[in-house]
Coordinates of C-alpha atoms and ligand atoms in Angstrom, one line a residue:
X1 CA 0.0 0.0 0.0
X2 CA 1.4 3.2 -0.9
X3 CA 2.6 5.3 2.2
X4 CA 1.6 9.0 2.6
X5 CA 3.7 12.0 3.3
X6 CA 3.3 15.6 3.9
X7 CA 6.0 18.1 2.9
X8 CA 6.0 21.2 4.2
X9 CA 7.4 24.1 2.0
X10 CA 6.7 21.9 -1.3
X11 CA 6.5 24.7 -3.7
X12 CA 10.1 25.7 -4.6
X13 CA 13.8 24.7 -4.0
X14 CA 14.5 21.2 -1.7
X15 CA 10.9 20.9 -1.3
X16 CA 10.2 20.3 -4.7
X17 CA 12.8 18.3 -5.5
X18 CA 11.7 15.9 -2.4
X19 CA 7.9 16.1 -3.7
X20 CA 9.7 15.5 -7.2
X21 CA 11.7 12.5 -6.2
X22 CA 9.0 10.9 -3.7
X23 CA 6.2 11.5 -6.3
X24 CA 8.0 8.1 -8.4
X25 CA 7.7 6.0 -6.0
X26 CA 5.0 4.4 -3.9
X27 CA 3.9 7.4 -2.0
X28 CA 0.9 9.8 -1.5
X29 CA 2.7 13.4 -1.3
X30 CA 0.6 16.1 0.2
X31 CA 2.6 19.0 -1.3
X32 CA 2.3 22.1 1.4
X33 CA 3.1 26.0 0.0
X34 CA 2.2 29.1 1.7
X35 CA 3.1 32.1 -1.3
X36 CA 4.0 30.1 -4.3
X37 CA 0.6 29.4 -5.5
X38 CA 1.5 29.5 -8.8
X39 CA 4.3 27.0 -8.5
X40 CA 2.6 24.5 -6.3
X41 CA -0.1 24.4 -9.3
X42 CA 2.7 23.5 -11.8
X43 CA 4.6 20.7 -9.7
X44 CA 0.8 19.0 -9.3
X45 CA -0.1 19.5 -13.2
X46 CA 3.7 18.0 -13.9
X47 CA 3.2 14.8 -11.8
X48 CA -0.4 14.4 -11.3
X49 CA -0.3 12.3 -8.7
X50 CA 0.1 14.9 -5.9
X51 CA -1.8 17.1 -3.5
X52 CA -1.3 20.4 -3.0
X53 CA -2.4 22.5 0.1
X54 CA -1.8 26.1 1.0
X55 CA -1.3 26.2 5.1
X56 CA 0.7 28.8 7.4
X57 CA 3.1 25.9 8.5
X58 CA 4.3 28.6 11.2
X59 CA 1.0 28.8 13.1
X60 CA -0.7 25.8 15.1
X61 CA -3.8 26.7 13.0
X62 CA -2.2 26.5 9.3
X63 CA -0.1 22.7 10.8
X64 CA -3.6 21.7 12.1
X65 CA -5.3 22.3 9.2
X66 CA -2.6 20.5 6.8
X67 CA -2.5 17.2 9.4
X68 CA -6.5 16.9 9.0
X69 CA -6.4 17.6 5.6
X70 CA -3.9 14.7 4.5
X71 CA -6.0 12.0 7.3
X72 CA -9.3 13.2 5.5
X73 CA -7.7 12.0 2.4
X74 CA -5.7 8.8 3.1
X75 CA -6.4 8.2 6.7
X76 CA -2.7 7.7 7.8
X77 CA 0.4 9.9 7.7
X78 CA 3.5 7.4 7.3
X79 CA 5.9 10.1 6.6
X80 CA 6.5 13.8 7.6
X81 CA 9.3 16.1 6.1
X82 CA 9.5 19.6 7.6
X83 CA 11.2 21.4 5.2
X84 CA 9.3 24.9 5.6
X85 CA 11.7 27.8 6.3
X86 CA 13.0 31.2 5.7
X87 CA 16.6 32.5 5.7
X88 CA 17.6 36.6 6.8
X89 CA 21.1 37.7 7.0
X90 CA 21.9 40.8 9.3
X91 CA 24.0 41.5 12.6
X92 CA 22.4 40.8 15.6
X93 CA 22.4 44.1 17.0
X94 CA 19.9 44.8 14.3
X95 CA 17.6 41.8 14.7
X96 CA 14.3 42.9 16.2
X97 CA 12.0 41.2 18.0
X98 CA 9.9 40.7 14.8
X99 CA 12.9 38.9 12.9
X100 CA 13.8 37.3 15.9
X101 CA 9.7 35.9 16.2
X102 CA 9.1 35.4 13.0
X103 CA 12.3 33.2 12.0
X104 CA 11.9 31.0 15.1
X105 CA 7.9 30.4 14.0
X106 CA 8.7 29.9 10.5
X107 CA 11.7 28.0 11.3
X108 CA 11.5 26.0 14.4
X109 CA 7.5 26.5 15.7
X110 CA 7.0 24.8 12.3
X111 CA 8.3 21.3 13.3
X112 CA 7.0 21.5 16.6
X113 CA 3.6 22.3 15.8
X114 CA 4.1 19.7 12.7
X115 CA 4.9 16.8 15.0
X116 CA 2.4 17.5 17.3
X117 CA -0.3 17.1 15.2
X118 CA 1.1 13.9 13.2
X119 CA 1.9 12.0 16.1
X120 CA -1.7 10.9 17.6
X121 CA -2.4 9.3 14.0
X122 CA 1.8 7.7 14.1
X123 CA 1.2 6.6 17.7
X124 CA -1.7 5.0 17.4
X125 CA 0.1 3.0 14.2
X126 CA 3.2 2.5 16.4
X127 CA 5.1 3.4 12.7
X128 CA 6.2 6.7 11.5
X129 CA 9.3 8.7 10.0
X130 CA 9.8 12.5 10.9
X131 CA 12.7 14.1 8.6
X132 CA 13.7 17.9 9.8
X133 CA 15.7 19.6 7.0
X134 CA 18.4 22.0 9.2
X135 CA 21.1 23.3 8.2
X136 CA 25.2 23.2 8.9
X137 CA 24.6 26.3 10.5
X138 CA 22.8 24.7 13.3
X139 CA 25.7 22.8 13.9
X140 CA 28.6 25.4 13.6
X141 CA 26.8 28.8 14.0
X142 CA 26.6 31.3 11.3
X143 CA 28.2 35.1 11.4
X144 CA 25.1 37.4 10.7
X145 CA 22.8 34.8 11.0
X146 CA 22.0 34.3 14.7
X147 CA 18.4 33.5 14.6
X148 CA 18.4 31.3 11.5
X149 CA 21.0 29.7 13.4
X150 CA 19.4 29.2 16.6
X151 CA 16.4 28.1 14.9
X152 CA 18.0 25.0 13.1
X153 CA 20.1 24.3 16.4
X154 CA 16.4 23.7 18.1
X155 CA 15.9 21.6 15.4
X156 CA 18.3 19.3 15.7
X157 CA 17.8 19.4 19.4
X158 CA 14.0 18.2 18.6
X159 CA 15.0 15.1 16.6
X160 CA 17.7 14.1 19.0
X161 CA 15.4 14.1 22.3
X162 CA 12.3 13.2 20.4
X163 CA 14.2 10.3 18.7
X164 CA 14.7 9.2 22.3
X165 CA 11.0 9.2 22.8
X166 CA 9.3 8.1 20.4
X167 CA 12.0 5.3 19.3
X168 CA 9.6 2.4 21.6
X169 CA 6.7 3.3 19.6
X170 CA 8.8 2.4 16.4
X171 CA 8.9 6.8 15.4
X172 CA 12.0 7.3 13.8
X173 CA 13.2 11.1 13.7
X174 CA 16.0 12.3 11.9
X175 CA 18.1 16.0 11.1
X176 CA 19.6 16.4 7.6
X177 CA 21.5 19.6 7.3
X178 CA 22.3 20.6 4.3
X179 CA 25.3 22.6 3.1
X180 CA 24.7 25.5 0.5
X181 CA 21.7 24.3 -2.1
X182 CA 21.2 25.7 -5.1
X183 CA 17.9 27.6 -4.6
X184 CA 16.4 30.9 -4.4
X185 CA 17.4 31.3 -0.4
X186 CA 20.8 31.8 -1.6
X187 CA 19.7 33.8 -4.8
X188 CA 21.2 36.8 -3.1
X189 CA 24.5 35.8 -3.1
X190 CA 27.2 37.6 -5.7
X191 CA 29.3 35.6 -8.2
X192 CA 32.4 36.3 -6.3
X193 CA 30.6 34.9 -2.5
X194 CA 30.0 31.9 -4.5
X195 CA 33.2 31.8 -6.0
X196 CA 34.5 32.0 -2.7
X197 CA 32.1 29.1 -1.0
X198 CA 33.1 26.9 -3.6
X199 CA 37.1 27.4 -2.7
X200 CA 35.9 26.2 1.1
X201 CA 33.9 23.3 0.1
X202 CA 36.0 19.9 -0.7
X203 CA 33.6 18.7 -3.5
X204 CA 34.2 21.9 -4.7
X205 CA 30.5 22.6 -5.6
X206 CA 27.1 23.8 -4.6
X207 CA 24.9 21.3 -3.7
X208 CA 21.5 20.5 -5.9
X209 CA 18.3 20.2 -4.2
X210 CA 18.1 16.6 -5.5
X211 CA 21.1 15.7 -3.2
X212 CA 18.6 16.2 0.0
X213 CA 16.1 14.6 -1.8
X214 CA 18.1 11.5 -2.3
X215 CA 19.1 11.7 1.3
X216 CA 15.9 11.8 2.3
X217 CA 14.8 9.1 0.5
X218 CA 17.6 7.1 2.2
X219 CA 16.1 8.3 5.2
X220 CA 12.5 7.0 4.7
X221 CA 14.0 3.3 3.9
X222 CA 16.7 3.0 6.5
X223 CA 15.2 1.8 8.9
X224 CA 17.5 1.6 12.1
X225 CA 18.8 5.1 11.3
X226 CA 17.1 7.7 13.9
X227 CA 18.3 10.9 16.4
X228 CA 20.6 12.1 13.9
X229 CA 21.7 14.8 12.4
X230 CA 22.9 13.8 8.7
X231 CA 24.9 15.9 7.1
X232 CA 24.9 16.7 3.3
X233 CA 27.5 19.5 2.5
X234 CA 30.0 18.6 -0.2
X235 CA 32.6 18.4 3.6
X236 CA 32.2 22.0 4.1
X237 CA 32.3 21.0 7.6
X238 CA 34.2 17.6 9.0
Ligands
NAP301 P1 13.3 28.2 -0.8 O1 13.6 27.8 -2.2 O2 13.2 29.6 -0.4 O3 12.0 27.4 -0.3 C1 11.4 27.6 0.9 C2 10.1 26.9 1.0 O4 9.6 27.1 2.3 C3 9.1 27.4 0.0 O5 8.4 26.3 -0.6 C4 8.1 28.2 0.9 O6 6.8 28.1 0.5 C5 8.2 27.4 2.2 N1 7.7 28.2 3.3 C6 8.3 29.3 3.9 N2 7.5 29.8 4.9 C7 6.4 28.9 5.0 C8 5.3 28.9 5.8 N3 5.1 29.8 6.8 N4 4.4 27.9 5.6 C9 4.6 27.0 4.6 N5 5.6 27.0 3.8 C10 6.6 27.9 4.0 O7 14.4 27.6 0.2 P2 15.2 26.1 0.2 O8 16.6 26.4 0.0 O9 14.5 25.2 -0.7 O10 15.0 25.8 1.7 C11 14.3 24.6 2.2 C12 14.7 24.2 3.6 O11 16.1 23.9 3.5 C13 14.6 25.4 4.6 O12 14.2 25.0 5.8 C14 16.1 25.9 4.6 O13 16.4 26.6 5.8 C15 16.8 24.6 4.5 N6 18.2 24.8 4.0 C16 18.5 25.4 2.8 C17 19.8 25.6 2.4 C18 20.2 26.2 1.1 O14 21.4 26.4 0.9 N7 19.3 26.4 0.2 C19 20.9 25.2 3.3 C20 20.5 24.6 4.5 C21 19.2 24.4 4.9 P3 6.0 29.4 -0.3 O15 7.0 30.0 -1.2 O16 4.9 28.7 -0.9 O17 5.6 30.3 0.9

């Protein structure tokens, strides 16, 4: 029977490439956007096979309403991939509350709200495989990026204690971070900041959203893999 997963932040970038790469195989994808109407329409006229659903992923109302709308449709919710998110680059000094709120709810509030709402339907199955898409800067801290940073740090820190958890009721919960993707968060970035990434990074490349949507198929199959935070980042950071 084909297994059903929600992705949050579908529309554009990794998420697509996830509901891209998911959408061949046996799954149901409930494809979540918030802006990108436009796109979301696209991705389901491409494949077809996919639902799409606009929903706030950053308030308990917008998660709520995606989780019922996915067990209206199929019942069960075998997979979740919280992939929502927003990047903002400035010094902390000039973070104001309103960054500071807004990143953490977009970023973080996401996947809490996310689990919570998946996990009656999961528990009561005793199966189910939570994927959080991070980021390296959770793990090493980013210059100019405090709150992004903090934000994927709590992330992280979710799958690892939740992992703990929810591991006797057969939930597996896993981190991937990726490095730098090729997508429109990092649209802003000059020629000569990429030139320079590209110097650090041992593959010497920028990754393609595909690459996390590989890994995260990985994830879905491997079965004894949970509580970690896998990274994906050309060895930017070993
Ligand atoms: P992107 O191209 O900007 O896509 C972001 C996605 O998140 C969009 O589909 C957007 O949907 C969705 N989103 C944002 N706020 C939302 C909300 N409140 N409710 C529902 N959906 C929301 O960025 P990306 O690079 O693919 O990023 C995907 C994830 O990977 C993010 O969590 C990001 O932090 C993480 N990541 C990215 C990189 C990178 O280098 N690109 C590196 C590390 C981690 P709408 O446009 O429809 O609003």
């Amino acid at each position: 029977m084909a297994k059903t997963v929600i992705v949050t932040g579908g529309s554009k970038g990794i998420g697509e490439a996830i509901v891209r790469t998911l959408s061949k195989e046996q799954y149901n994808v409930v494809l979540n956007y918030n802006k990108s109407e436009e796109n979301a329409k696209k991705i389901q006229k491409d494949l077809k096979n996919i639902d799409i659903i606009k929903a706030d992923v950053s308030t308990r109302k917008g998660a709520k309403e995606l989780v019922e709308f996915a067990l209206h449709k199929y019942n069960n919710i075998d997979v979740l991939i919280n992939n929502a998110g927003i990047s903002q680059t400035k010094l902390f000094t000039d973070i104001t509350d309103e960054d500071w709120n807004n990143m953490i709810n977009t970023n973080l509030n996401s996947a809490f709200y996310m689990c919570q709402e998946v996990l009656p339907n999961m528990l009561h199955n005793k199966n189910g495989c939570i994927i959080n898409i991070s980021s390296i800067w959770g793990i090493t801290g980013a210059s100019c990026e405090v709150h992004y940073s903090v934000a994927k740090a709590g992330m992280d820190g979710l799958t690892k204690s939740l992992a703990k958890e929810l591991g006797p009721s057969n939930i597996r919960i896993n981190s991937i971070a990726p490095g730098i993707i090729n997508t429109d968060m990092n649209k802003m970035l000059s020629t000569e900041d990429r030139k320079n990434i590209i110097e650090e990074i041992p593959l010497g490349k920028i990754g393609e959203p595909v690459e996390i949507a590989n890994t995260v198929k990985w994830l879905i199959e491997n079965s004894y893999t949970t509580g970690q935070v896998i990274s994906v980042n050309g060895g930017w950071n070993i």
